[in-house]
Coordinates of C-alpha atoms in Angstrom, one line a residue:
Chain A
S7 CA -2.8 -19.9 2.1
Q8 CA -4.2 -16.5 2.9
T9 CA -6.3 -14.5 0.6
I10 CA -8.0 -11.2 0.8
H11 CA -11.2 -10.2 -1.0
Q12 CA -12.8 -6.8 -1.6
W13 CA -16.1 -6.0 -3.2
P14 CA -17.4 -4.5 -5.2
A15 CA -14.6 -4.0 -7.6
T16 CA -16.0 -0.8 -9.0
L17 CA -18.8 1.4 -7.8
V18 CA -20.4 4.6 -9.1
Q19 CA -22.5 6.4 -6.6
P20 CA -24.2 9.9 -6.5
V21 CA -23.3 12.5 -4.0
G22 CA -25.2 12.1 -0.8
S23 CA -25.7 8.4 -1.2
P24 CA -24.5 5.9 1.4
L25 CA -21.5 3.6 1.0
S26 CA -20.5 0.2 2.2
L27 CA -17.3 -1.5 1.0
E28 CA -16.5 -4.9 2.4
C29 CA -13.2 -6.7 2.9
T30 CA -12.7 -10.3 4.1
V31 CA -9.5 -12.3 4.8
E32 CA -9.3 -16.0 4.6
G33 CA -6.7 -18.4 5.9
T34 CA -5.5 -16.5 9.0
S35 CA -6.9 -15.4 12.4
N36 CA -6.7 -12.3 14.4
P37 CA -5.1 -10.2 11.6
N38 CA -4.5 -6.5 11.7
L39 CA -6.7 -4.9 9.1
Y40 CA -6.4 -1.6 7.3
W41 CA -8.3 0.6 4.9
Y42 CA -6.4 2.9 2.6
R43 CA -7.4 5.4 -0.1
Q44 CA -5.3 6.1 -3.1
A45 CA -6.1 9.3 -5.0
A46 CA -4.7 9.9 -8.5
G47 CA -1.0 11.0 -8.3
R48 CA -0.9 10.6 -4.6
G49 CA 0.5 8.1 -2.2
L50 CA -1.7 5.7 -0.2
Q51 CA -3.5 7.4 2.7
L52 CA -4.3 5.2 5.7
L53 CA -7.9 5.8 6.8
F54 CA -8.6 3.2 9.5
Y55 CA -6.9 0.2 11.1
S56 CA -8.1 -2.5 13.4
V57 CA -6.2 -4.8 15.7
G58 CA -9.2 -6.8 16.7
I59 CA -13.0 -7.2 16.6
G60 CA -14.7 -3.9 17.4
Q61 CA -11.4 -2.1 17.7
I62 CA -11.1 0.7 15.2
S63 CA -8.5 3.5 15.0
S64 CA -9.1 6.4 12.7
E65 CA -6.1 8.2 11.1
V66 CA -7.9 10.9 9.2
P67 CA -11.1 12.7 10.3
Q68 CA -13.7 12.6 7.5
N69 CA -17.2 11.4 6.7
L70 CA -16.1 7.8 6.5
S71 CA -16.3 5.2 9.2
A72 CA -15.1 1.6 9.6
S73 CA -16.4 -1.4 11.5
R74 CA -15.0 -4.9 12.2
P75 CA -18.0 -7.1 13.1
Q76 CA -16.0 -10.3 12.7
D77 CA -12.4 -11.3 13.1
R78 CA -11.7 -11.4 9.4
Q79 CA -14.2 -8.8 8.1
F80 CA -13.6 -5.1 7.7
I81 CA -16.2 -2.7 6.4
L82 CA -15.8 0.9 5.2
S83 CA -19.0 3.0 5.3
S84 CA -20.3 6.4 4.7
K85 CA -23.8 7.9 5.4
K86 CA -23.4 10.6 2.7
L87 CA -20.8 10.5 0.0
L88 CA -18.9 13.6 -1.1
L89 CA -17.3 14.2 -4.5
S90 CA -13.9 14.1 -2.7
D91 CA -14.6 10.5 -1.6
S92 CA -13.8 9.3 -5.1
G93 CA -10.7 7.2 -5.3
F94 CA -9.2 3.7 -5.2
Y95 CA -9.9 2.0 -1.8
L96 CA -7.6 -0.7 -0.7
C97 CA -8.0 -3.1 2.2
A98 CA -4.9 -4.7 3.6
W99 CA -4.0 -7.2 6.3
R100 CA -1.0 -8.1 8.4
P101 CA -0.3 -11.0 10.8
G102 CA -1.1 -9.9 14.3
H103 CA 2.5 -10.8 15.4
G104 CA 5.9 -11.6 14.0
S105 CA 5.8 -10.1 10.6
Y106 CA 6.2 -6.7 9.0
E107 CA 4.6 -7.8 5.8
Q108 CA 1.3 -6.2 4.7
Y109 CA -0.8 -7.8 2.0
F110 CA -3.2 -5.7 -0.1
G111 CA -6.6 -6.7 -1.6
P112 CA -7.5 -6.0 -5.2
G113 CA -9.1 -2.7 -4.4
T114 CA -12.4 -0.9 -5.1
R115 CA -12.7 1.9 -7.6
L116 CA -15.2 4.4 -6.3
T117 CA -16.5 7.2 -8.4
V118 CA -18.8 9.7 -6.8
T119 CA -20.9 11.7 -9.4
Chain B
K24 CA 7.4 15.2 9.4
N25 CA 7.8 11.8 7.9
Q26 CA 8.2 11.9 4.2
V27 CA 9.1 9.5 1.3
E28 CA 10.1 11.0 -2.0
Q29 CA 10.5 8.9 -5.1
S30 CA 12.2 9.7 -8.4
P31 CA 11.8 9.8 -11.3
Q32 CA 8.0 10.3 -11.2
S33 CA 7.8 8.4 -14.5
L34 CA 10.1 6.4 -16.7
I35 CA 9.9 4.8 -20.1
I36 CA 12.5 2.2 -21.1
L37 CA 12.9 -0.4 -23.9
E38 CA 12.3 -4.0 -23.2
G39 CA 15.5 -5.8 -22.1
K40 CA 17.1 -2.7 -20.6
N41 CA 17.9 -2.1 -16.9
C42 CA 16.6 0.7 -14.8
T43 CA 17.0 2.1 -11.3
L44 CA 14.3 3.8 -9.2
Q45 CA 15.2 6.0 -6.3
C46 CA 13.6 6.6 -2.9
N47 CA 14.7 9.2 -0.3
Y48 CA 13.0 9.3 3.1
T49 CA 12.9 11.2 6.3
V50 CA 11.2 8.8 8.6
S51 CA 12.2 8.1 12.2
P52 CA 12.6 6.0 14.1
F53 CA 13.2 3.8 11.1
S54 CA 11.9 0.2 11.3
N55 CA 11.9 -1.1 7.7
L56 CA 11.6 -0.1 4.0
R57 CA 9.5 -1.9 1.5
W58 CA 9.1 -1.8 -2.3
Y59 CA 5.8 -2.6 -3.8
K60 CA 4.7 -3.1 -7.4
Q61 CA 1.2 -1.9 -8.3
D62 CA -0.4 -2.8 -11.6
T63 CA -3.0 -0.4 -12.8
G64 CA -6.3 -0.9 -11.0
R65 CA -4.8 -3.6 -8.7
G66 CA -3.6 -3.7 -5.2
P67 CA 0.1 -3.3 -4.5
V68 CA 2.2 -6.5 -4.2
S69 CA 5.3 -6.7 -2.1
L70 CA 8.7 -7.0 -3.8
T71 CA 11.1 -6.6 -1.0
I72 CA 11.3 -5.6 2.7
M73 CA 14.5 -4.5 4.4
T74 CA 15.3 -3.8 8.0
F75 CA 18.0 -1.5 9.3
S76 CA 20.7 -4.1 9.1
E77 CA 20.1 -5.2 5.5
N78 CA 21.6 -3.2 2.7
T79 CA 20.5 -5.3 -0.2
K80 CA 17.8 -7.8 -1.0
S81 CA 16.8 -9.4 -4.3
N82 CA 13.6 -10.9 -5.6
G83 CA 14.2 -12.3 -9.1
R84 CA 15.1 -9.5 -11.4
Y85 CA 14.4 -6.9 -8.7
T86 CA 17.2 -5.8 -6.4
A87 CA 16.7 -3.3 -3.6
T88 CA 19.4 -1.5 -1.8
L89 CA 19.2 0.5 1.4
D90 CA 21.6 3.1 2.9
A91 CA 20.3 3.8 6.3
D92 CA 22.9 6.5 6.9
T93 CA 21.9 8.6 3.9
K94 CA 18.3 7.4 4.1
Q95 CA 18.2 6.4 0.6
S96 CA 17.0 3.2 -1.2
S97 CA 17.0 2.1 -4.8
L98 CA 15.2 -0.5 -6.8
H99 CA 17.1 -2.0 -9.7
I100 CA 15.2 -3.9 -12.4
T101 CA 17.3 -6.1 -14.6
A102 CA 16.5 -7.1 -18.2
S103 CA 13.1 -5.4 -18.1
Q104 CA 10.0 -7.1 -19.5
L105 CA 6.7 -5.7 -20.7
S106 CA 5.0 -7.0 -17.6
D107 CA 7.3 -4.8 -15.4
S108 CA 5.1 -1.8 -16.6
A109 CA 3.6 -0.7 -13.3
S110 CA 3.8 1.8 -10.5
Y111 CA 6.6 1.1 -8.0
I112 CA 6.0 2.4 -4.5
C113 CA 8.5 2.9 -1.7
V114 CA 7.1 2.6 1.8
V115 CA 9.0 3.3 5.0
S116 CA 7.9 2.1 8.3
A117 CA 8.5 3.9 11.6
E118 CA 8.3 2.4 15.0
V119 CA 5.6 3.9 17.2
T120 CA 5.1 3.8 20.9
G121 CA 3.6 0.5 22.0
G122 CA 5.4 -1.7 19.5
G123 CA 3.4 -0.9 16.4
N124 CA 4.6 0.7 13.2
K125 CA 3.3 3.5 11.0
L126 CA 3.8 3.4 7.2
T127 CA 4.6 6.4 5.1
F128 CA 4.0 5.9 1.4
G129 CA 5.8 7.5 -1.6
T130 CA 3.7 8.5 -4.6
G131 CA 5.4 5.9 -6.8
T132 CA 7.4 5.8 -10.0
Q133 CA 5.3 5.0 -13.0
L134 CA 7.4 2.6 -15.2
K135 CA 6.5 1.8 -18.8
V136 CA 8.4 -0.8 -20.7
E137 CA 8.1 -0.6 -24.5
L138 CA 9.1 -2.8 -27.4

C-alpha cells in the first residue's frame, strides 16, 4: 500500500531563517506530487506541483521554492522566511495516470516568529 | 474565476443527529467534485469523488450528491458520531489543456458533534 510522509510535523522558525520541508511517498512510482499551504480560515492553496524528477511548476510567485531530486521525494524550501509564510503545509500525491484521487500527507505546522 | 463556496461555515449538532453540508461552485470545464474530511492538525482524507455523470455516492454514513446543472453538491452525514467532528472540504476539479486538472478548494465547513 502507498503511504506519504512529511517532516517535521511542527516547526518554529525566526523571520529570515531558511526552511526545508520534506515529503516522501512509498509504494508507488512516478507519482504527481503537490505542495499546498493552508492558512487559518482559508482554503488550501496550491504552491507547487511536479509530474516528474526535476520538473516543478509554480502556481503562486513567492519566496518559496520546490525541488524533486528523486522520484518519490518532494522538498519545499525558502532562503529567508517571512511572517506570512506561517501556515499548515500539506504534501499530496496522485497516481501519474488513471486516477483523479489525490492523497494528502499529515502536514507540517510552520510558525514563523 | 473558478470558485467553490461552502455553507454553513460552522455547524454544531448533537450526537446521533443527521446533517447536510452544502457546496456551490463555479468551475469550468467541470471534471469532478470531491469531499474531504480534515481532522484538526491532520491532512485531508477523501470521502467521495464524483464525475459529471454521477449524482450520488455513498461512503458509509456519508452520502454526497451532485447536481451538475445547478452546480451544487451536498454531503449528508447520517447518525453523527463524535468522531465526525472535523472540517469538511469541497473540492472541484477543472479540466485543463493538455489533459491535466486544476483543483479549486472550498474553505470548509467546521462540524462539531456534541453529546
